[in-house]
């Protein structure tokens, strides 16, 4: 293993440039650790002439990532373009057909096409690695796939979209509403071109689907992730949660239940003294629970040039060292199709609704909840100057199905204005 | 790779039994993930007839771990006896001579003999793996050696002795002194046979030395770890620290400085709102900082049957999967001998001393500190009914050498009773 490992890097955005920078800066370290040189043969990006702050003249240029992927002087195709279809997928497939290992940071592509790509790669004796696709610099795919492989995984949770966590923690810190913080995040360049990827939970949902697959030995199934964004969260919700000792996080939860695989990405209340509750700003956290190990918490930067490039490098280094592993931890053909289970595990919920100010309104709401089998743990009605009053309710444990019935019935009463907000209170252990 | 991977397990204490239990309970899962069966050929322990709660009749019994290590039907020697010399080392050496890979949880053996064992194993094309030796169930060796291998590591920190953290957090929670909590930990079976391994910081120091070696590409050098136990910590220290927004932890810190490799295992003040500060009870935490990734925090159970066995299994699974890595992340013969640097990095310190109650005493102490170039950030003198008064001082940043000079000079004044206590305030980032 003394021949160099030769890379072709497609995509020279933040992450691609970060990878080039590490390979140039840490050449000696990488050689000491892998026993061979790691070199770049060729690169590809949309615009050749843009100054990216790193010298690229040593590397061949390809306009077409597919051509890059097929080059004879490329051993590993490093896909850092993004997008679930189009050039990223075309070039990844071309790389596999040409016998190249693949390293990618592309959660969307793998969440949608991971199964077919993994099967193709494994058929050809190749690997696809994607540490950078999940939780940025945190080596979570490695921890789950290898470090905790002796465990039956019981639950995986994570705050994996830094932008959402930034918005939620800044709402609390600066006393501004969701829209103001959304605009601020936009100005800071924190949002994807389609912001719904962030605030709608899609990006984090992609990551959760990948974690689920490895954790439970199931085919990645992004369509089964129950998605709920943070757009409906108000400062009042954050304050009310804080009053009760909770914080609101966009939390992903995947767990195998008797009724099937539950995958949720939605706002949740978590105790403010828990590691998840204390997570500020753009930091990510993944919590993995296994039958033997108990709970493992991993925390670090979920995005940014250095952290994401660090994760890409770990995959490249594994390949350089000859550490070769199936994409989802076991042969793709042995992954089961999981039955999706909608929020099967009962939990307490936080409810917020606007109640018209007339006698018996609260009684009506309580009756509707009672009829649906939802019992009330705590209730709070705030003072008001309007013709309606905000009411907060914390329920005892209830299934989402029962709760949804109660919420539907509530809109049929004449006492609740608009749609009630329901946020799950997650028992984070 | 469809032949079974056959283990010989030496040591059937908590961890050994845990490993047997996982292999029996999760046989299908392990086969799905590794593509082969993982079987136990033979076991060895001090007493054959003891009921350990797991059936052992399927496995051959060896009284002598050396004989176990050499058996033809053993592919991997799993050393779970402990002890830096004696049977553990003899059997590990015998295993290597017999061509067996080694998985061990033995931090003492590797901290003292890691270099020679690694060289012997690598000469023979064998691996020694020891995830369970450091921070129990936390997959930290894998995170550091593989997941963050693209980084120049700048600092590694950790709370890695659950017993010490239990004593320190319980002192604060129950308002009892060190001796009472030491006795309680003893009764609960939390202490090693030689309690100094725990409260003297030796056990955690072993772990730090192993982390250092991988982090900095240096030969493991436990003798260079500056060790200081928690025995001198009083409830007053804990309260004073809390008053100032800190908590006291037995914290390991390793960092490469211009003057050499600094390895310290000692009580430190850390901010109570930091992840390290919030660590309660027996939980472990390791913080890794790299030039690209920034700060990664890993948290989980540092001891116990399940967590430690989980770590042992991850090493066994790696071997079953054909993932083979040098013991310290690069060939042992390429590891540098580091120059040890005594607390090279300046830091603020917390000082507690007992001052005789006479005019000018405080001025004398301040003068001694000033003469040694130690400047004072905060000072607090508590009310007292005695002939002496406790005085707390927080210094500005100072080197340990300058501080030690000041402390030595202080004992030569007639105003300080006994030895002053000095606790570093670590900037945990």
mmCIF file of N, CA and C in Angstrom, chain A residues 22 25-26 29-30 32-34 131 137-139 142-153 214-217 273 275 278 291-301 305-307 309-311 313-314 317-318 321-326 329-331 334, chain B residues 22 25-26 29-30 32-34 131 137-139 142-143 145-153 214-217 273 275 278 291-301 305-311 313-314 317-318 321-326 329-331 334:
data_model
loop_
_atom_site.group_PDB
_atom_site.id
_atom_site.type_symbol
_atom_site.label_atom_id
_atom_site.label_comp_id
_atom_site.label_asym_id
_atom_site.label_seq_id
_atom_site.Cartn_x
_atom_site.Cartn_y
_atom_site.Cartn_z
ATOM 1 N N UNK A 22 -6.939 20.938 3.481
ATOM 2 C CA UNK A 22 -6.378 19.957 4.420
ATOM 3 C C UNK A 22 -5.338 19.088 3.716
ATOM 4 N N UNK A 25 -2.230 21.193 3.359
ATOM 5 C CA UNK A 25 -1.604 21.628 4.612
ATOM 6 C C UNK A 25 -1.080 20.445 5.435
ATOM 7 N N UNK A 26 -1.818 19.356 5.422
ATOM 8 C CA UNK A 26 -1.494 18.241 6.322
ATOM 9 C C UNK A 26 -0.954 17.033 5.567
ATOM 10 N N UNK A 29 1.241 14.715 7.765
ATOM 11 C CA UNK A 29 0.443 14.046 8.790
ATOM 12 C C UNK A 29 -0.380 12.922 8.169
ATOM 13 N N UNK A 30 -1.005 13.211 7.038
ATOM 14 C CA UNK A 30 -1.851 12.210 6.385
ATOM 15 C C UNK A 30 -1.008 11.019 5.938
ATOM 16 N N UNK A 32 1.823 10.044 7.329
ATOM 17 C CA UNK A 32 2.248 9.309 8.531
ATOM 18 C C UNK A 32 1.121 8.393 9.022
ATOM 19 N N UNK A 33 -0.094 8.890 8.922
ATOM 20 C CA UNK A 33 -1.219 8.129 9.487
ATOM 21 C C UNK A 33 -1.731 7.042 8.552
ATOM 22 N N UNK A 34 -1.566 7.224 7.256
ATOM 23 C CA UNK A 34 -2.124 6.227 6.334
ATOM 24 C C UNK A 34 -1.048 5.369 5.679
ATOM 25 N N UNK A 131 -19.484 10.219 5.866
ATOM 26 C CA UNK A 131 -19.443 10.784 7.221
ATOM 27 C C UNK A 131 -19.882 12.239 7.231
ATOM 28 N N UNK A 137 -18.880 17.762 11.375
ATOM 29 C CA UNK A 137 -17.606 17.249 11.871
ATOM 30 C C UNK A 137 -17.706 16.132 12.882
ATOM 31 N N UNK A 138 -18.886 15.871 13.400
ATOM 32 C CA UNK A 138 -19.043 14.825 14.410
ATOM 33 C C UNK A 138 -18.878 13.457 13.740
ATOM 34 N N UNK A 139 -17.959 12.638 14.213
ATOM 35 C CA UNK A 139 -17.760 11.332 13.563
ATOM 36 C C UNK A 139 -18.856 10.341 13.964
ATOM 37 N N UNK A 142 -19.318 6.834 11.884
ATOM 38 C CA UNK A 142 -18.309 5.874 12.347
ATOM 39 C C UNK A 142 -18.658 5.343 13.735
ATOM 40 N N UNK A 143 -19.090 6.234 14.612
ATOM 41 C CA UNK A 143 -19.450 5.798 15.961
ATOM 42 C C UNK A 143 -20.581 4.774 15.904
ATOM 43 N N UNK A 144 -21.570 5.053 15.078
ATOM 44 C CA UNK A 144 -22.744 4.187 15.015
ATOM 45 C C UNK A 144 -22.433 2.885 14.280
ATOM 46 N N UNK A 145 -21.781 2.998 13.129
ATOM 47 C CA UNK A 145 -21.564 1.839 12.265
ATOM 48 C C UNK A 145 -20.492 0.908 12.821
ATOM 49 N N UNK A 146 -19.493 1.481 13.469
ATOM 50 C CA UNK A 146 -18.370 0.679 13.940
ATOM 51 C C UNK A 146 -18.256 0.681 15.465
ATOM 52 N N UNK A 147 -18.181 1.867 16.041
ATOM 53 C CA UNK A 147 -17.910 1.956 17.477
ATOM 54 C C UNK A 147 -18.980 1.323 18.346
ATOM 55 N N UNK A 148 -20.227 1.353 17.883
ATOM 56 C CA UNK A 148 -21.316 0.806 18.683
ATOM 57 C C UNK A 148 -21.950 -0.413 18.018
ATOM 58 N N UNK A 149 -21.185 -1.039 17.109
ATOM 59 C CA UNK A 149 -21.737 -2.138 16.307
ATOM 60 C C UNK A 149 -22.082 -3.375 17.133
ATOM 61 N N UNK A 150 -21.618 -3.443 18.375
ATOM 62 C CA UNK A 150 -21.966 -4.567 19.238
ATOM 63 C C UNK A 150 -23.309 -4.394 19.922
ATOM 64 N N UNK A 151 -23.958 -3.297 19.643
ATOM 65 C CA UNK A 151 -25.226 -2.985 20.303
ATOM 66 C C UNK A 151 -26.424 -3.164 19.384
ATOM 67 N N UNK A 152 -27.498 -3.634 19.962
ATOM 68 C CA UNK A 152 -28.790 -3.447 19.335
ATOM 69 C C UNK A 152 -29.175 -2.003 19.634
ATOM 70 N N UNK A 153 -29.287 -1.199 18.604
ATOM 71 C CA UNK A 153 -29.575 0.224 18.824
ATOM 72 C C UNK A 153 -31.059 0.363 19.143
ATOM 73 N N UNK A 214 -28.548 2.552 9.257
ATOM 74 C CA UNK A 214 -27.442 1.847 9.907
ATOM 75 C C UNK A 214 -27.875 1.308 11.271
ATOM 76 N N UNK A 215 -28.610 2.133 12.010
ATOM 77 C CA UNK A 215 -28.985 1.745 13.368
ATOM 78 C C UNK A 215 -29.835 0.478 13.379
ATOM 79 N N UNK A 216 -30.750 0.382 12.417
ATOM 80 C CA UNK A 216 -31.739 -0.700 12.490
ATOM 81 C C UNK A 216 -31.614 -1.720 11.372
ATOM 82 N N UNK A 217 -30.581 -1.580 10.543
ATOM 83 C CA UNK A 217 -30.383 -2.554 9.466
ATOM 84 C C UNK A 217 -31.506 -2.535 8.451
ATOM 85 N N UNK A 273 -31.921 21.136 31.213
ATOM 86 C CA UNK A 273 -30.670 20.700 31.825
ATOM 87 C C UNK A 273 -30.057 19.485 31.113
ATOM 88 N N UNK A 275 -28.227 17.461 27.934
ATOM 89 C CA UNK A 275 -27.263 17.894 26.909
ATOM 90 C C UNK A 275 -27.963 18.465 25.682
ATOM 91 N N UNK A 278 -29.227 21.975 26.301
ATOM 92 C CA UNK A 278 -28.191 23.011 26.479
ATOM 93 C C UNK A 278 -27.459 23.368 25.206
ATOM 94 N N UNK A 291 -28.421 -1.251 23.569
ATOM 95 C CA UNK A 291 -28.813 -2.124 24.674
ATOM 96 C C UNK A 291 -27.676 -2.360 25.661
ATOM 97 N N UNK A 292 -26.445 -2.364 25.195
ATOM 98 C CA UNK A 292 -25.325 -2.563 26.118
ATOM 99 C C UNK A 292 -24.702 -1.251 26.579
ATOM 100 N N UNK A 293 -24.535 -0.317 25.671
ATOM 101 C CA UNK A 293 -23.724 0.868 25.980
ATOM 102 C C UNK A 293 -24.509 1.924 26.746
ATOM 103 N N UNK A 294 -25.837 1.822 26.739
ATOM 104 C CA UNK A 294 -26.625 2.908 27.329
ATOM 105 C C UNK A 294 -26.657 4.080 26.375
ATOM 106 N N UNK A 295 -26.470 5.277 26.913
ATOM 107 C CA UNK A 295 -26.587 6.475 26.081
ATOM 108 C C UNK A 295 -25.225 7.116 25.792
ATOM 109 N N UNK A 296 -24.970 7.330 24.519
ATOM 110 C CA UNK A 296 -23.752 8.024 24.086
ATOM 111 C C UNK A 296 -24.174 9.336 23.439
ATOM 112 N N UNK A 297 -23.515 10.426 23.833
ATOM 113 C CA UNK A 297 -23.832 11.742 23.297
ATOM 114 C C UNK A 297 -22.612 12.273 22.549
ATOM 115 N N UNK A 298 -22.834 12.728 21.333
ATOM 116 C CA UNK A 298 -21.761 13.277 20.509
ATOM 117 C C UNK A 298 -22.128 14.699 20.128
ATOM 118 N N UNK A 299 -21.202 15.606 20.285
ATOM 119 C CA UNK A 299 -21.489 17.018 20.069
ATOM 120 C C UNK A 299 -20.375 17.693 19.289
ATOM 121 N N UNK A 300 -20.710 18.562 18.364
ATOM 122 C CA UNK A 300 -19.682 19.281 17.614
ATOM 123 C C UNK A 300 -20.306 20.143 16.537
ATOM 124 N N UNK A 301 -19.440 20.767 15.748
ATOM 125 C CA UNK A 301 -19.915 21.654 14.695
ATOM 126 C C UNK A 301 -20.586 20.829 13.604
ATOM 127 N N UNK A 305 -16.627 24.967 6.830
ATOM 128 C CA UNK A 305 -15.568 24.399 5.994
ATOM 129 C C UNK A 305 -14.732 23.339 6.725
ATOM 130 N N UNK A 306 -14.135 23.743 7.846
ATOM 131 C CA UNK A 306 -13.219 22.836 8.531
ATOM 132 C C UNK A 306 -13.890 21.566 9.028
ATOM 133 N N UNK A 307 -14.970 21.684 9.795
ATOM 134 C CA UNK A 307 -15.618 20.479 10.330
ATOM 135 C C UNK A 307 -16.091 19.513 9.240
ATOM 136 N N UNK A 309 -15.073 19.314 6.094
ATOM 137 C CA UNK A 309 -13.906 18.753 5.393
ATOM 138 C C UNK A 309 -13.219 17.691 6.254
ATOM 139 N N UNK A 310 -13.189 17.900 7.569
ATOM 140 C CA UNK A 310 -12.619 16.899 8.481
ATOM 141 C C UNK A 310 -13.337 15.560 8.325
ATOM 142 N N UNK A 311 -14.654 15.617 8.194
ATOM 143 C CA UNK A 311 -15.429 14.385 8.037
ATOM 144 C C UNK A 311 -15.152 13.727 6.686
ATOM 145 N N UNK A 313 -12.431 13.956 5.055
ATOM 146 C CA UNK A 313 -11.079 13.390 5.152
ATOM 147 C C UNK A 313 -11.081 12.051 5.886
ATOM 148 N N UNK A 314 -11.923 11.912 6.896
ATOM 149 C CA UNK A 314 -11.911 10.646 7.643
ATOM 150 C C UNK A 314 -12.304 9.491 6.728
ATOM 151 N N UNK A 317 -9.337 8.859 4.452
ATOM 152 C CA UNK A 317 -8.272 8.192 5.220
ATOM 153 C C UNK A 317 -8.604 6.720 5.431
ATOM 154 N N UNK A 318 -9.845 6.437 5.739
ATOM 155 C CA UNK A 318 -10.244 5.025 5.868
ATOM 156 C C UNK A 318 -9.906 4.249 4.595
ATOM 157 N N UNK A 321 -6.271 3.721 4.213
ATOM 158 C CA UNK A 321 -5.775 2.709 5.152
ATOM 159 C C UNK A 321 -6.276 1.308 4.826
ATOM 160 N N UNK A 322 -7.143 1.213 3.842
ATOM 161 C CA UNK A 322 -7.682 -0.107 3.508
ATOM 162 C C UNK A 322 -8.824 -0.547 4.407
ATOM 163 N N UNK A 323 -9.416 0.396 5.123
ATOM 164 C CA UNK A 323 -10.567 0.073 5.983
ATOM 165 C C UNK A 323 -11.823 0.183 5.122
ATOM 166 N N UNK A 324 -12.373 -0.930 4.729
ATOM 167 C CA UNK A 324 -13.480 -0.940 3.772
ATOM 168 C C UNK A 324 -14.712 -1.563 4.405
ATOM 169 N N UNK A 325 -15.806 -0.845 4.287
ATOM 170 C CA UNK A 325 -17.014 -1.204 5.014
ATOM 171 C C UNK A 325 -18.214 -1.027 4.088
ATOM 172 N N UNK A 326 -19.237 -1.838 4.287
ATOM 173 C CA UNK A 326 -20.465 -1.659 3.516
ATOM 174 C C UNK A 326 -21.105 -0.309 3.845
ATOM 175 N N UNK A 329 -23.308 -0.442 6.804
ATOM 176 C CA UNK A 329 -22.819 -1.268 7.902
ATOM 177 C C UNK A 329 -22.997 -2.763 7.695
ATOM 178 N N UNK A 330 -23.859 -3.145 6.801
ATOM 179 C CA UNK A 330 -24.014 -4.550 6.427
ATOM 180 C C UNK A 330 -24.368 -4.561 4.944
ATOM 181 N N UNK A 331 -24.232 -5.710 4.260
ATOM 182 C CA UNK A 331 -24.471 -5.698 2.819
ATOM 183 C C UNK A 331 -25.840 -5.094 2.499
ATOM 184 N N UNK A 334 -28.901 -7.130 2.298
ATOM 185 C CA UNK A 334 -29.460 -7.743 3.510
ATOM 186 C C UNK A 334 -30.274 -6.751 4.341
ATOM 187 N N UNK B 22 -23.043 -10.560 25.387
ATOM 188 C CA UNK B 22 -23.363 -9.941 24.087
ATOM 189 C C UNK B 22 -23.207 -10.963 22.963
ATOM 190 N N UNK B 25 -26.198 -13.268 23.134
ATOM 191 C CA UNK B 25 -27.501 -12.634 22.914
ATOM 192 C C UNK B 25 -27.642 -12.063 21.501
ATOM 193 N N UNK B 26 -26.551 -11.499 20.984
ATOM 194 C CA UNK B 26 -26.632 -10.768 19.710
ATOM 195 C C UNK B 26 -25.940 -11.505 18.575
ATOM 196 N N UNK B 29 -27.274 -10.540 15.073
ATOM 197 C CA UNK B 29 -26.920 -9.158 14.740
ATOM 198 C C UNK B 29 -25.441 -9.057 14.361
ATOM 199 N N UNK B 30 -24.597 -9.710 15.152
ATOM 200 C CA UNK B 30 -23.159 -9.643 14.893
ATOM 201 C C UNK B 30 -22.820 -10.275 13.560
ATOM 202 N N UNK B 32 -24.879 -10.525 10.987
ATOM 203 C CA UNK B 32 -25.396 -9.649 9.925
ATOM 204 C C UNK B 32 -24.433 -8.498 9.657
ATOM 205 N N UNK B 33 -23.847 -7.989 10.741
ATOM 206 C CA UNK B 33 -23.003 -6.803 10.579
ATOM 207 C C UNK B 33 -21.590 -7.131 10.129
ATOM 208 N N UNK B 34 -21.092 -8.323 10.454
ATOM 209 C CA UNK B 34 -19.703 -8.629 10.107
ATOM 210 C C UNK B 34 -19.598 -9.631 8.959
ATOM 211 N N UNK B 131 -10.266 -0.200 22.634
ATOM 212 C CA UNK B 131 -11.313 0.817 22.815
ATOM 213 C C UNK B 131 -11.816 0.850 24.262
ATOM 214 N N UNK B 137 -17.641 2.897 27.504
ATOM 215 C CA UNK B 137 -18.448 2.679 26.309
ATOM 216 C C UNK B 137 -18.306 3.744 25.235
ATOM 217 N N UNK B 138 -17.663 4.857 25.544
ATOM 218 C CA UNK B 138 -17.527 5.941 24.554
ATOM 219 C C UNK B 138 -16.551 5.498 23.469
ATOM 220 N N UNK B 139 -16.959 5.516 22.203
ATOM 221 C CA UNK B 139 -16.036 5.072 21.148
ATOM 222 C C UNK B 139 -14.996 6.135 20.829
ATOM 223 N N UNK B 142 -11.689 5.192 18.560
ATOM 224 C CA UNK B 142 -12.070 5.175 17.145
ATOM 225 C C UNK B 142 -12.296 6.583 16.621
ATOM 226 N N UNK B 143 -12.960 7.413 17.420
ATOM 227 C CA UNK B 143 -13.192 8.796 16.987
ATOM 228 C C UNK B 143 -11.869 9.512 16.748
ATOM 229 N N UNK B 145 -8.661 8.135 16.455
ATOM 230 C CA UNK B 145 -7.715 7.477 15.549
ATOM 231 C C UNK B 145 -8.202 7.491 14.110
ATOM 232 N N UNK B 146 -9.502 7.404 13.924
ATOM 233 C CA UNK B 146 -10.048 7.298 12.578
ATOM 234 C C UNK B 146 -10.936 8.497 12.227
ATOM 235 N N UNK B 147 -11.937 8.759 13.043
ATOM 236 C CA UNK B 147 -12.917 9.779 12.698
ATOM 237 C C UNK B 147 -12.326 11.173 12.572
ATOM 238 N N UNK B 148 -11.289 11.457 13.348
ATOM 239 C CA UNK B 148 -10.692 12.798 13.310
ATOM 240 C C UNK B 148 -9.267 12.758 12.759
ATOM 241 N N UNK B 149 -8.944 11.702 12.012
ATOM 242 C CA UNK B 149 -7.567 11.491 11.552
ATOM 243 C C UNK B 149 -7.101 12.541 10.553
ATOM 244 N N UNK B 150 -8.035 13.328 9.995
ATOM 245 C CA UNK B 150 -7.635 14.398 9.086
ATOM 246 C C UNK B 150 -7.218 15.664 9.805
ATOM 247 N N UNK B 151 -7.240 15.632 11.117
ATOM 248 C CA UNK B 151 -6.929 16.810 11.918
ATOM 249 C C UNK B 151 -5.566 16.732 12.581
ATOM 250 N N UNK B 152 -4.906 17.862 12.647
ATOM 251 C CA UNK B 152 -3.828 18.016 13.605
ATOM 252 C C UNK B 152 -4.522 18.261 14.940
ATOM 253 N N UNK B 153 -4.343 17.345 15.866
ATOM 254 C CA UNK B 153 -5.042 17.477 17.144
ATOM 255 C C UNK B 153 -4.316 18.528 17.975
ATOM 256 N N UNK B 214 -1.946 8.658 20.423
ATOM 257 C CA UNK B 214 -2.639 8.705 19.132
ATOM 258 C C UNK B 214 -2.781 10.145 18.646
ATOM 259 N N UNK B 215 -3.121 11.034 19.573
ATOM 260 C CA UNK B 215 -3.385 12.419 19.178
ATOM 261 C C UNK B 215 -2.144 13.071 18.574
ATOM 262 N N UNK B 216 -0.984 12.792 19.171
ATOM 263 C CA UNK B 216 0.206 13.545 18.785
ATOM 264 C C UNK B 216 1.271 12.696 18.088
ATOM 265 N N UNK B 217 0.951 11.439 17.827
ATOM 266 C CA UNK B 217 1.913 10.587 17.128
ATOM 267 C C UNK B 217 3.172 10.344 17.929
ATOM 268 N N UNK B 273 -21.365 25.915 33.273
ATOM 269 C CA UNK B 273 -22.270 25.799 32.135
ATOM 270 C C UNK B 273 -21.649 25.067 30.940
ATOM 271 N N UNK B 275 -20.074 21.746 28.924
ATOM 272 C CA UNK B 275 -20.386 20.309 28.972
ATOM 273 C C UNK B 275 -19.595 19.578 30.058
ATOM 274 N N UNK B 278 -21.006 20.263 33.504
ATOM 275 C CA UNK B 278 -22.336 19.705 33.792
ATOM 276 C C UNK B 278 -22.343 18.192 33.938
ATOM 277 N N UNK B 291 -7.501 20.990 14.385
ATOM 278 C CA UNK B 291 -7.348 22.252 13.657
ATOM 279 C C UNK B 291 -8.484 22.485 12.663
ATOM 280 N N UNK B 292 -9.052 21.422 12.110
ATOM 281 C CA UNK B 292 -10.155 21.608 11.168
ATOM 282 C C UNK B 292 -11.514 21.466 11.837
ATOM 283 N N UNK B 293 -11.650 20.483 12.697
ATOM 284 C CA UNK B 293 -12.979 20.123 13.193
ATOM 285 C C UNK B 293 -13.450 21.019 14.325
ATOM 286 N N UNK B 294 -12.515 21.745 14.947
ATOM 287 C CA UNK B 294 -12.904 22.487 16.143
ATOM 288 C C UNK B 294 -13.020 21.539 17.320
ATOM 289 N N UNK B 295 -14.067 21.716 18.114
ATOM 290 C CA UNK B 295 -14.197 20.914 19.334
ATOM 291 C C UNK B 295 -15.289 19.846 19.191
ATOM 292 N N UNK B 296 -14.908 18.615 19.482
ATOM 293 C CA UNK B 296 -15.852 17.499 19.495
ATOM 294 C C UNK B 296 -15.959 17.000 20.934
ATOM 295 N N UNK B 297 -17.179 16.816 21.409
ATOM 296 C CA UNK B 297 -17.409 16.347 22.773
ATOM 297 C C UNK B 297 -18.105 14.990 22.719
ATOM 298 N N UNK B 298 -17.564 14.031 23.457
ATOM 299 C CA UNK B 298 -18.131 12.683 23.504
ATOM 300 C C UNK B 298 -18.466 12.356 24.944
ATOM 301 N N UNK B 299 -19.651 11.843 25.179
ATOM 302 C CA UNK B 299 -20.106 11.620 26.542
ATOM 303 C C UNK B 299 -20.792 10.276 26.661
ATOM 304 N N UNK B 300 -20.550 9.560 27.737
ATOM 305 C CA UNK B 300 -21.216 8.279 27.940
ATOM 306 C C UNK B 300 -20.712 7.594 29.199
ATOM 307 N N UNK B 301 -21.200 6.385 29.418
ATOM 308 C CA UNK B 301 -20.810 5.635 30.612
ATOM 309 C C UNK B 301 -19.352 5.219 30.501
ATOM 310 N N UNK B 305 -20.610 -3.147 33.145
ATOM 311 C CA UNK B 305 -20.565 -4.322 32.289
ATOM 312 C C UNK B 305 -20.934 -4.018 30.840
ATOM 313 N N UNK B 306 -22.117 -3.468 30.631
ATOM 314 C CA UNK B 306 -22.604 -3.251 29.270
ATOM 315 C C UNK B 306 -21.725 -2.302 28.466
ATOM 316 N N UNK B 307 -21.498 -1.091 28.989
ATOM 317 C CA UNK B 307 -20.707 -0.129 28.221
ATOM 318 C C UNK B 307 -19.293 -0.631 27.895
ATOM 319 N N UNK B 308 -18.624 -1.221 28.876
ATOM 320 C CA UNK B 308 -17.258 -1.655 28.601
ATOM 321 C C UNK B 308 -17.241 -2.834 27.628
ATOM 322 N N UNK B 309 -18.194 -3.745 27.794
ATOM 323 C CA UNK B 309 -18.281 -4.872 26.864
ATOM 324 C C UNK B 309 -18.619 -4.383 25.455
ATOM 325 N N UNK B 310 -19.432 -3.341 25.359
ATOM 326 C CA UNK B 310 -19.749 -2.749 24.053
ATOM 327 C C UNK B 310 -18.473 -2.300 23.350
ATOM 328 N N UNK B 311 -17.574 -1.686 24.111
ATOM 329 C CA UNK B 311 -16.306 -1.212 23.528
ATOM 330 C C UNK B 311 -15.426 -2.387 23.100
ATOM 331 N N UNK B 313 -16.466 -5.257 22.185
ATOM 332 C CA UNK B 313 -17.101 -5.823 20.985
ATOM 333 C C UNK B 313 -16.770 -5.018 19.735
ATOM 334 N N UNK B 314 -16.669 -3.701 19.864
ATOM 335 C CA UNK B 314 -16.383 -2.903 18.661
ATOM 336 C C UNK B 314 -15.016 -3.263 18.099
ATOM 337 N N UNK B 317 -15.431 -6.677 16.447
ATOM 338 C CA UNK B 317 -16.171 -6.517 15.185
ATOM 339 C C UNK B 317 -15.264 -5.942 14.094
ATOM 340 N N UNK B 318 -14.450 -4.967 14.457
ATOM 341 C CA UNK B 318 -13.496 -4.438 13.471
ATOM 342 C C UNK B 318 -12.628 -5.568 12.911
ATOM 343 N N UNK B 321 -14.517 -7.771 10.634
ATOM 344 C CA UNK B 321 -14.793 -7.110 9.350
ATOM 345 C C UNK B 321 -13.530 -6.900 8.514
ATOM 346 N N UNK B 322 -12.383 -7.229 9.093
ATOM 347 C CA UNK B 322 -11.138 -7.020 8.356
ATOM 348 C C UNK B 322 -10.630 -5.594 8.410
ATOM 349 N N UNK B 323 -11.139 -4.804 9.355
ATOM 350 C CA UNK B 323 -10.660 -3.433 9.530
ATOM 351 C C UNK B 323 -9.448 -3.477 10.463
ATOM 352 N N UNK B 324 -8.262 -3.341 9.900
ATOM 353 C CA UNK B 324 -7.030 -3.536 10.669
ATOM 354 C C UNK B 324 -6.217 -2.251 10.688
ATOM 355 N N UNK B 325 -5.851 -1.863 11.887
ATOM 356 C CA UNK B 325 -5.243 -0.548 12.083
ATOM 357 C C UNK B 325 -4.052 -0.692 13.036
ATOM 358 N N UNK B 326 -3.053 0.160 12.850
ATOM 359 C CA UNK B 326 -1.951 0.161 13.798
ATOM 360 C C UNK B 326 -2.440 0.574 15.188
ATOM 361 N N UNK B 329 -2.468 4.233 15.658
ATOM 362 C CA UNK B 329 -2.920 5.006 14.505
ATOM 363 C C UNK B 329 -1.891 5.150 13.399
ATOM 364 N N UNK B 330 -0.625 4.946 13.723
ATOM 365 C CA UNK B 330 0.427 4.922 12.705
ATOM 366 C C UNK B 330 1.432 3.883 13.169
ATOM 367 N N UNK B 331 2.330 3.417 12.283
ATOM 368 C CA UNK B 331 3.238 2.351 12.709
ATOM 369 C C UNK B 331 3.982 2.731 13.995
ATOM 370 N N UNK B 334 7.200 4.525 13.968
ATOM 371 C CA UNK B 334 7.259 5.923 13.515
ATOM 372 C C UNK B 334 6.812 6.909 14.593
#
